[in-house]
Amino acid sequence: MALPLPRHPHPESGECSAGCRRAAFGDPRSRRMAATNHHGDITAMFQSGAPSGHMFHVSAGISVCCDQRLRMDDAARFLRTLTPLCRAVELRDPYTAGHNERVGKLARKVGGIMGLAPHDIEGLHAAAALHDVGKVAVPLAVLTKPGRLVAEEVALIRRHPFLGATMLADVDVLWPIKGMIEEHHERMDGSGYPHGLSGRDIHPSSRIIAVADVVDAMSSHRPYHPARPMEQVRSEIVAGRGAHMTPTW
C-alpha cells in the first residue's frame, strides 16, 4: 500500500520514512524491531543537526503513517465483525447458508487473478462477504418463497442493496464498501437495481461481486431452482457479456 509521504532530499530523512513504514505496516515482530530502530534513526538525526526542513519531513511522515495505521486497525476490527453479520442473514434463510462466505472467497480469488492490489482485494472481499446484509430487513416469507414473486415482493427484494449500504453508511474503513454493496445488482446495460446504473458508472468491484454472486447462486440449490452444473453457469455468464455483467475470465 503506497503512502503519500513527502519526498526527502536528506538521506537520513529517507531512512526515517522507510522505518516509519515498517513500524506502521509490517507484521507484529517487524513492527517492534522497526520501531526500536526507527527511534534510533530519529535520535541520530537530531544529534547530527539535520536541517529543520528534514525534521518537518520526518514529523509529517510519522503523522501520515500513524493515521494510516489507526485506520488499518479500525478496518481489521471491522473485518472481524463480518462473520456474525453474515450469519445473521443466513440463519434466516437456510438455503443461502454459506453463500456470503463463498461469494467473498470467489471475489477475492477473481480480484487476485485480475491483478488488484492486496489492499483492494481485502476491500473487495469485505464488501462481497457483506453484499446481502440488507436482506435482514426483507421478510423471511419473501426470501424463502418457492414460487414466483409478485411485483410487491420483487420490490422488497430489490431494496436489499440500498438497505445494506444504508446499514454500513457510517462505517469508516479504508474502502468504499457502501458503494460496492449498493451497486452489486446494477447491470452493464442499465437494467439492474436499485439505481439503474450502467457501464463505467458501476463500481468495478461491484461488477466482480455481481459475477461471484451469480456463480454461487446458480450453482447452489434454491427453493426456486435446482443447482446447475458449473459449465452451464459459465456459459450463461459469458452469454450475458456487455448486457448483465462483465465476465472476469
Coordinates of C-alpha atoms in Angstrom, one line a residue, residues 110-207:
V110 CA -11.1 -13.1 -9.0
G111 CA -9.5 -9.9 -7.7
G112 CA -6.2 -11.7 -7.4
I113 CA -6.4 -13.1 -11.0
M114 CA -7.2 -9.6 -12.2
G115 CA -4.1 -8.3 -10.5
L116 CA -5.7 -6.0 -8.0
A117 CA -3.5 -4.6 -5.2
P118 CA -3.6 -6.7 -2.0
H119 CA -5.3 -3.7 -0.2
D120 CA -8.0 -3.5 -2.8
I121 CA -8.6 -7.3 -2.7
E122 CA -9.2 -7.0 1.1
G123 CA -11.8 -4.3 0.5
L124 CA -13.4 -6.4 -2.3
H125 CA -13.6 -9.4 0.0
A126 CA -15.1 -7.4 2.8
A127 CA -17.8 -6.0 0.6
A128 CA -18.5 -9.3 -1.1
A129 CA -18.9 -11.1 2.2
L130 CA -21.5 -8.5 3.2
H131 CA -23.2 -7.9 -0.1
D132 CA -26.5 -9.4 1.1
V133 CA -26.6 -7.9 4.6
G134 CA -29.6 -5.8 3.7
K135 CA -31.7 -8.9 3.4
V136 CA -32.0 -8.9 7.2
A137 CA -34.8 -6.3 6.6
V138 CA -36.6 -8.4 3.9
P139 CA -39.5 -10.6 5.2
L140 CA -38.5 -14.2 5.6
A141 CA -41.6 -15.3 3.7
V142 CA -40.4 -13.4 0.7
L143 CA -36.8 -14.7 0.9
T144 CA -37.8 -18.3 1.1
K145 CA -40.9 -18.3 -1.2
P146 CA -40.7 -21.3 -3.5
G147 CA -43.0 -19.9 -6.2
R148 CA -42.9 -16.8 -8.4
L149 CA -42.7 -13.5 -6.6
V150 CA -45.4 -10.9 -7.1
A151 CA -44.5 -7.3 -8.0
E152 CA -44.6 -6.1 -4.4
E153 CA -42.3 -8.9 -3.3
V154 CA -39.9 -8.2 -6.1
A155 CA -39.8 -4.6 -4.9
L156 CA -38.9 -5.7 -1.4
I157 CA -36.1 -7.9 -2.6
R158 CA -34.7 -5.2 -4.8
R159 CA -34.4 -2.9 -1.8
H160 CA -31.7 -5.0 -0.1
P161 CA -28.6 -3.4 -1.8
F162 CA -29.8 0.0 -0.7
L163 CA -30.7 -1.2 2.8
G164 CA -27.3 -2.9 3.2
A165 CA -25.5 0.2 2.1
T166 CA -27.6 2.3 4.5
M167 CA -26.7 0.0 7.3
L168 CA -23.0 0.5 6.6
A169 CA -23.2 4.2 5.7
D170 CA -21.4 5.3 8.9
V171 CA -18.7 2.6 8.9
D172 CA -15.4 4.4 8.4
V173 CA -12.9 1.9 6.8
L174 CA -10.3 2.2 4.1
W175 CA -12.6 1.0 1.3
P176 CA -15.8 2.3 -0.4
I177 CA -17.7 -0.7 0.9
K178 CA -21.0 1.1 0.9
G179 CA -20.9 1.8 -2.8
M180 CA -19.7 -1.7 -3.7
I181 CA -22.7 -3.2 -1.8
E182 CA -25.2 -0.8 -3.1
E183 CA -24.2 -1.4 -6.8
H184 CA -23.8 -5.2 -6.8
H185 CA -27.1 -5.7 -8.6
E186 CA -26.6 -3.0 -11.2
R187 CA -26.1 -4.3 -14.7
M188 CA -23.9 -3.1 -17.6
D189 CA -26.9 -2.3 -19.8
G190 CA -28.7 -0.3 -17.1
S191 CA -31.3 -2.9 -16.4
G192 CA -30.2 -3.5 -12.8
Y193 CA -31.2 -2.0 -9.5
P194 CA -31.6 0.0 -7.3
H195 CA -30.4 2.9 -9.4
G196 CA -30.3 1.6 -13.0
L197 CA -26.6 2.5 -13.3
S198 CA -24.7 1.3 -16.4
G199 CA -21.3 0.7 -17.8
R200 CA -18.4 2.6 -16.1
D201 CA -20.8 4.2 -13.7
I202 CA -20.8 0.9 -11.8
H203 CA -18.0 0.4 -9.3
P204 CA -15.5 -2.1 -10.7
S205 CA -15.6 -4.1 -7.5
S206 CA -19.4 -4.3 -7.7
R207 CA -19.0 -5.9 -11.1

